[in-house]
Coordinates of C-alpha atoms and ligand atoms in Angstrom, one line a residue:
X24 CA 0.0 0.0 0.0
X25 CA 1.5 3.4 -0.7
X26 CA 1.9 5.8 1.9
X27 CA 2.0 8.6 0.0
X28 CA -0.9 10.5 -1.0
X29 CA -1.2 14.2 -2.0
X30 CA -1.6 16.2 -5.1
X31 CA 1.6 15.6 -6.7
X32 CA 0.5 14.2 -10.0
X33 CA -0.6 17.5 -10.7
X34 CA 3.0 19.2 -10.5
X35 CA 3.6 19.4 -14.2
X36 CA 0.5 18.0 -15.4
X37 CA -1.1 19.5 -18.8
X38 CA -4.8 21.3 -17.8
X39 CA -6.7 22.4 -19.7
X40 CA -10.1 24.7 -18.4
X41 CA -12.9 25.6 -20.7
X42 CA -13.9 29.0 -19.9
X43 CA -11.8 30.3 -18.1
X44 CA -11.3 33.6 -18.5
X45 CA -13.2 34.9 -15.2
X46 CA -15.5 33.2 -12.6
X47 CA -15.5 29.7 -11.6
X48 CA -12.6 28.1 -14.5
X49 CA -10.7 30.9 -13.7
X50 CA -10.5 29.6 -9.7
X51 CA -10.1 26.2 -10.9
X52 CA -6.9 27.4 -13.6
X53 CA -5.3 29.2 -10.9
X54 CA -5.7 26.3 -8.6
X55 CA -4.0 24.0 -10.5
X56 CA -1.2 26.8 -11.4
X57 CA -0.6 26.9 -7.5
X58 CA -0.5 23.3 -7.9
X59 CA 2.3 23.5 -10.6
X60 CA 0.4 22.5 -13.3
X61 CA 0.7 24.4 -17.2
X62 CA -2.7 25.4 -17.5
X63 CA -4.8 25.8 -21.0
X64 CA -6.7 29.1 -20.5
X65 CA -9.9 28.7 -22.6
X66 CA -12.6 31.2 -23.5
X67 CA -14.8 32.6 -26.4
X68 CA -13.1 35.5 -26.4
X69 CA -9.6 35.6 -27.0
X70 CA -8.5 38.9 -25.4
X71 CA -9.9 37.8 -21.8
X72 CA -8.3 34.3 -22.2
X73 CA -5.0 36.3 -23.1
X74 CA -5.3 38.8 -20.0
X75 CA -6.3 35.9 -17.6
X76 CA -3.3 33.3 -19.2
X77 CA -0.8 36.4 -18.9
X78 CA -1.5 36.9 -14.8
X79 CA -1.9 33.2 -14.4
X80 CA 2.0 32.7 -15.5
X81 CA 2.8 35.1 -13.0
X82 CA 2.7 32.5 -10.7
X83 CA 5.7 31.2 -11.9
X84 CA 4.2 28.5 -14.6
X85 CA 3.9 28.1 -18.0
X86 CA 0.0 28.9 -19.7
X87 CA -1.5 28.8 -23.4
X88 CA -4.1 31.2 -24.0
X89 CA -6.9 30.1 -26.5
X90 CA -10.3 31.3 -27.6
X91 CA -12.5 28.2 -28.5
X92 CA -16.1 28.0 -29.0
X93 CA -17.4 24.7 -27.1
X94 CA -20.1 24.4 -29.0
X95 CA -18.0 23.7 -32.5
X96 CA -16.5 20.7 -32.5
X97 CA -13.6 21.5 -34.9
X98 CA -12.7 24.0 -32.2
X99 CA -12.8 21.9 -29.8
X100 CA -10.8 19.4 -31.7
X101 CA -8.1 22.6 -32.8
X102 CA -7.9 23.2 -28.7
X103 CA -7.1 19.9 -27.6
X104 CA -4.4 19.4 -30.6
X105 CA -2.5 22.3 -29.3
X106 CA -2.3 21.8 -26.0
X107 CA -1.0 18.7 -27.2
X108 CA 1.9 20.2 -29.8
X109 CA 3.1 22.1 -27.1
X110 CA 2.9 19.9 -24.4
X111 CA 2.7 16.1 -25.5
X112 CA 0.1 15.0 -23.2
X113 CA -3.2 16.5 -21.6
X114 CA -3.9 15.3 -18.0
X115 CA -7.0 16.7 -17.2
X116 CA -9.6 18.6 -18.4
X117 CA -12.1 20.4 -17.1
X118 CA -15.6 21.3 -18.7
X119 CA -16.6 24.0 -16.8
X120 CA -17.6 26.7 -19.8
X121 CA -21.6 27.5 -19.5
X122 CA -24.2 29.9 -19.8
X123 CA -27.5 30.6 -18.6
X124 CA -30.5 32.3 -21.0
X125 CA -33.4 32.0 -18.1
X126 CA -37.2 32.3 -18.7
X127 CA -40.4 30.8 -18.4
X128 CA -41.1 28.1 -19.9
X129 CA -44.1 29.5 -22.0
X130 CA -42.4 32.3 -23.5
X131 CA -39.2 30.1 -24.2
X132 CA -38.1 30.1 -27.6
X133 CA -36.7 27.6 -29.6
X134 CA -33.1 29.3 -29.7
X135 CA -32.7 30.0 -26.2
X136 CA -33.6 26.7 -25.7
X137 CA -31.2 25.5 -28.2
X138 CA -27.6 27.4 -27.1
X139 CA -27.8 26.4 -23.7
X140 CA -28.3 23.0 -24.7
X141 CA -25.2 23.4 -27.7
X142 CA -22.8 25.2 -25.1
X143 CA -23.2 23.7 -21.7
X144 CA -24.3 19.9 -22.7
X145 CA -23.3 19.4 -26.8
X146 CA -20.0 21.3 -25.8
X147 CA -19.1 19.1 -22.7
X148 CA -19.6 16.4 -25.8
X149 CA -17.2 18.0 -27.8
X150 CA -14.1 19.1 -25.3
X151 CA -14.0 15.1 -24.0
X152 CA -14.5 13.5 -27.2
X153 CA -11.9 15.7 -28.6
X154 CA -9.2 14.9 -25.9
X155 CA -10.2 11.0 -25.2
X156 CA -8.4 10.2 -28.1
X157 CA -5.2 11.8 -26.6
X158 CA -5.9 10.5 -23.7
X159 CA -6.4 6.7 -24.3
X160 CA -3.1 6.8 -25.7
X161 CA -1.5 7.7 -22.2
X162 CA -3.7 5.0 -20.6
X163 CA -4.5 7.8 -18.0
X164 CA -6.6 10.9 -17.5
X165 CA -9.1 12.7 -15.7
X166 CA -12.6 14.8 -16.9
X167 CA -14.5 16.6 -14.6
X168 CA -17.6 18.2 -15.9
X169 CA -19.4 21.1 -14.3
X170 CA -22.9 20.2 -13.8
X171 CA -25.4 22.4 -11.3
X172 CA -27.7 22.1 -8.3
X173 CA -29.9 23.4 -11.0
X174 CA -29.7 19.7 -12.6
X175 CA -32.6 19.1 -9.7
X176 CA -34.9 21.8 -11.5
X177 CA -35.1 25.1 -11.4
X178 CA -38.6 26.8 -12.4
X179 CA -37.3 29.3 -14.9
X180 CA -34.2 27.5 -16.2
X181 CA -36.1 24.8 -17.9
X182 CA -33.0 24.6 -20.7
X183 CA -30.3 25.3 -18.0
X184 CA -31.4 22.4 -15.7
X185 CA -31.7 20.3 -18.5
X186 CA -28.3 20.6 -20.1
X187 CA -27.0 20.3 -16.3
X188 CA -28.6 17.1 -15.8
X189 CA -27.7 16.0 -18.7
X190 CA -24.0 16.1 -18.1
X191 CA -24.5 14.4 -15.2
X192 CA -26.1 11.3 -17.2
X193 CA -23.2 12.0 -19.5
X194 CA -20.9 11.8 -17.0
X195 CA -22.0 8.4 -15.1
X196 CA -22.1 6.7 -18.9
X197 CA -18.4 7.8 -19.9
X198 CA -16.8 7.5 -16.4
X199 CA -18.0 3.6 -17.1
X200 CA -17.1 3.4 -20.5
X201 CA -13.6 5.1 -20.2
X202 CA -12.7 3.2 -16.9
X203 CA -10.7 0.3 -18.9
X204 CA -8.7 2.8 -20.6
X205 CA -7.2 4.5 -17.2
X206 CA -9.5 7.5 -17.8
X207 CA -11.5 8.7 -14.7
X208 CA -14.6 10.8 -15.3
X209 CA -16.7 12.8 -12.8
X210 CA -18.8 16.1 -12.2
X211 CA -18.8 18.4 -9.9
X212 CA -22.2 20.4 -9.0
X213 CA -21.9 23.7 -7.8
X214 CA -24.8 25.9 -5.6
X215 CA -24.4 29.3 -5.3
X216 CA -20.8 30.3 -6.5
X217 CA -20.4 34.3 -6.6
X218 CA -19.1 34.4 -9.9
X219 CA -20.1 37.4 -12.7
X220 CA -23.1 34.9 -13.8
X221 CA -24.5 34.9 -10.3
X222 CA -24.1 38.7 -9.9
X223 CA -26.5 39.1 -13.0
X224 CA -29.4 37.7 -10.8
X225 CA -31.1 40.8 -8.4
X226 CA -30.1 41.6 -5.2
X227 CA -32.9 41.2 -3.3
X228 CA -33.3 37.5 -4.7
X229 CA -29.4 37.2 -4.4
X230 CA -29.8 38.0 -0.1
X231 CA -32.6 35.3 -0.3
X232 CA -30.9 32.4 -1.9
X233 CA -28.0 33.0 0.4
X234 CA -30.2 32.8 3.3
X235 CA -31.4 29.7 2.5
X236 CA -27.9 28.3 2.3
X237 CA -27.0 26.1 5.4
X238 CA -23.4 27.6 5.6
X239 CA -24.7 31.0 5.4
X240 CA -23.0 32.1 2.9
X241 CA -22.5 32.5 -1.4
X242 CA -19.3 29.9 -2.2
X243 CA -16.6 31.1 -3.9
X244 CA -14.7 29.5 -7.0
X245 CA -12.3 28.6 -4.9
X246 CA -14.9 26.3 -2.9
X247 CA -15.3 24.6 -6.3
X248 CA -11.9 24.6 -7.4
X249 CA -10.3 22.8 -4.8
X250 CA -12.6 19.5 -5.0
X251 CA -11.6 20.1 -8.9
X252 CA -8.2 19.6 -7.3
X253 CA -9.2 16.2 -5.5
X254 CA -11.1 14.5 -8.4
X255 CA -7.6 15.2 -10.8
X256 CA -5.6 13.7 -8.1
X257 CA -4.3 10.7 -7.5
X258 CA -6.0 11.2 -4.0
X259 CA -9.3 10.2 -6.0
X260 CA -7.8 7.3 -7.9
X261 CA -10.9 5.3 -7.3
X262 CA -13.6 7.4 -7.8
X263 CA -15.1 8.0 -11.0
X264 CA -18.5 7.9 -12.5
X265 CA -19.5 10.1 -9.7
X266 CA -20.7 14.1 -9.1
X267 CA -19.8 16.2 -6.1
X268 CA -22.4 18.5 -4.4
X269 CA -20.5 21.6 -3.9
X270 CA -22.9 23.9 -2.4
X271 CA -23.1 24.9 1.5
X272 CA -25.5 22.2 2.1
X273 CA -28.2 23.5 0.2
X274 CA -31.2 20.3 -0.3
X275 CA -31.1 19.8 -3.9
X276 CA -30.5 16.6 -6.5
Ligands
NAP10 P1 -19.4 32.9 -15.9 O1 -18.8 33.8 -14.9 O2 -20.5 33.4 -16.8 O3 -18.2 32.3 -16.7 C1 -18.4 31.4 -17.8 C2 -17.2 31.4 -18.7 O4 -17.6 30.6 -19.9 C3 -16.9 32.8 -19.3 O5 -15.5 33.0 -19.2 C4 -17.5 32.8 -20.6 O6 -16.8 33.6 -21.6 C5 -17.3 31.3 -21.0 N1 -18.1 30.9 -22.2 C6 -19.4 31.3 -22.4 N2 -19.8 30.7 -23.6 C7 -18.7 29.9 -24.0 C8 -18.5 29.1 -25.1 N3 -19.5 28.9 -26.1 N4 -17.3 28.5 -25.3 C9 -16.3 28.7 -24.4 N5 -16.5 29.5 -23.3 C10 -17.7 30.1 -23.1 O7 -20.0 31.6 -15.2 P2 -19.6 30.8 -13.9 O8 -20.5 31.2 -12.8 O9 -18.1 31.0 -13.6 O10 -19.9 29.3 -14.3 C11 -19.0 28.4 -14.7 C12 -19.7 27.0 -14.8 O11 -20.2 26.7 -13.5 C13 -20.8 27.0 -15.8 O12 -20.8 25.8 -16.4 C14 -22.0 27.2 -14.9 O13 -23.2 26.7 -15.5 C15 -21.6 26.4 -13.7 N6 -22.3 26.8 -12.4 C16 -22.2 28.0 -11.9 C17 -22.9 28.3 -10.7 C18 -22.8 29.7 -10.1 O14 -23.5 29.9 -9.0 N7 -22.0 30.6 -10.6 C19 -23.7 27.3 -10.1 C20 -23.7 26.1 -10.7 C21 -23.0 25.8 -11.9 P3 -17.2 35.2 -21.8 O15 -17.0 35.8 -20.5 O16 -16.3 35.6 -22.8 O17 -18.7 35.1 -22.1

């Protein structure tokens, strides 16, 4: 039995964070940077990918900086192969890009309903498919995919809580079909992160979901990124196929 256990695989290891450029997958990139690891900063626009790669390496470790639509594969695809050509390996990756286009159901149209669905489900899709076939040569990897306590149902977010729960089904089917080949796959559900998504919603709504949270308080990227952390690391060796609830005790899936 080893006696050994920490987060050292991640010292060096090849990350790569969709979305990334602020809120939650910019926690989890600088997370793993503290950690060591070269990180992949991801986002749809390349000039905030850029400014958050260029603080990131502050920290002493080496980033890539790349806009990449989720939602086109071929992007997806063009992402993964450069991490790759620079690096010769990705470790882990982490599907955390997302949006939100709320509204009643009734007065839902088909588009809204459709880019939620193309960025935060089709797009998780796209990022592992793209890198499985990097990683099944190395025999080893992690995915973690960002799903949300809104995967339970959320009145109002009938396409959010649908793509959300989808990547949990998602999840549980690749983390069993990608076992044999090393690769460990789990999500991570989040509550209330303050992130700029959440600081759309109003405040006096914001003051009451936060009172309804057991801990008493929003949750910070951090509070997400640092299970991220665990689920990469060798510390989790034998988990896969599995979400964390990440979210100050709140009742929810
Ligand atoms: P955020 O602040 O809005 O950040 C999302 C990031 O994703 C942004 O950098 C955004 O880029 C990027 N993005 C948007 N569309 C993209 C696309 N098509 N391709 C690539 N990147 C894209 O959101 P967040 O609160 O950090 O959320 C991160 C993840 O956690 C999401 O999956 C979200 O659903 C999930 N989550 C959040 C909460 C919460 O309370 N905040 C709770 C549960 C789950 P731009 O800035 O350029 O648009």
């Amino acid at each position: 039995m080893s006696t050994k256990y920490g987060l050292e695989n991640l010292k060096d290891a090849v990350v790569v964070v969709t979305g990334s450029g602020r809120g939650i997958g910019r926690g989890i990139a600088e997370c793993f940077a503290a950690q060591g690891s070269k990180v992949v900063i991801t986002d749809i626009d390349h000039a905030t990918a850029a400014a958050t790669a260029a603080e990131i390496a502050q920290m002493g470790v080496e980033t890539l900086a790349m806009d990449c639509d989720v939602s086109k594969y071929e992007q997806a695809e063009a992402l993964m192969n450069k991490a790759v050509e620079k690096w010769g390996k990705i470790d882990v990756l982490v599907n955390n890009a997302g949006i939100t286009q709320d509204g009643l159901f009734l007065r839902m149209k088909p588009e809204q309903w459709q880019k939620v669905i193309d960025i935060n489900l089709t797009g998780t899709y796209n990022c592992a498919h793209a890198v499985v076939n990097h990683m099944r040569k190395a025999r080893k990897g992690a995915i973690i995919n960002i799903s949300s306590i809104a995967a339970g149902g959320n009145p109002g977010q009938a396409n959010y809580s649908a793509s959300k729960a989808g990547v949990l089904g998602f999840t549980y089917a690749l983390g069993k079909e990608l076992a044999p080949m090393g690769i460990r796959v789990n999500a991570v559900a989040p509550g209330f992160i303050k992130t700029p998504m959440t600081d759309k919603i109003p405040d006096k709504i914001r003051e009451q979901m936060i009172a309804a949270i057991p801990l008493k308080r929003a949750g910070e990227p951090d509070d997400i990124a640092k299970v991220i952390l665990f689920l990469a690391s060798d510390l989790a060796g034998y988990v896969t196929a599995q979400c964390v609830h990440v979210n100050g005790g709140l009742a929810g899936l």
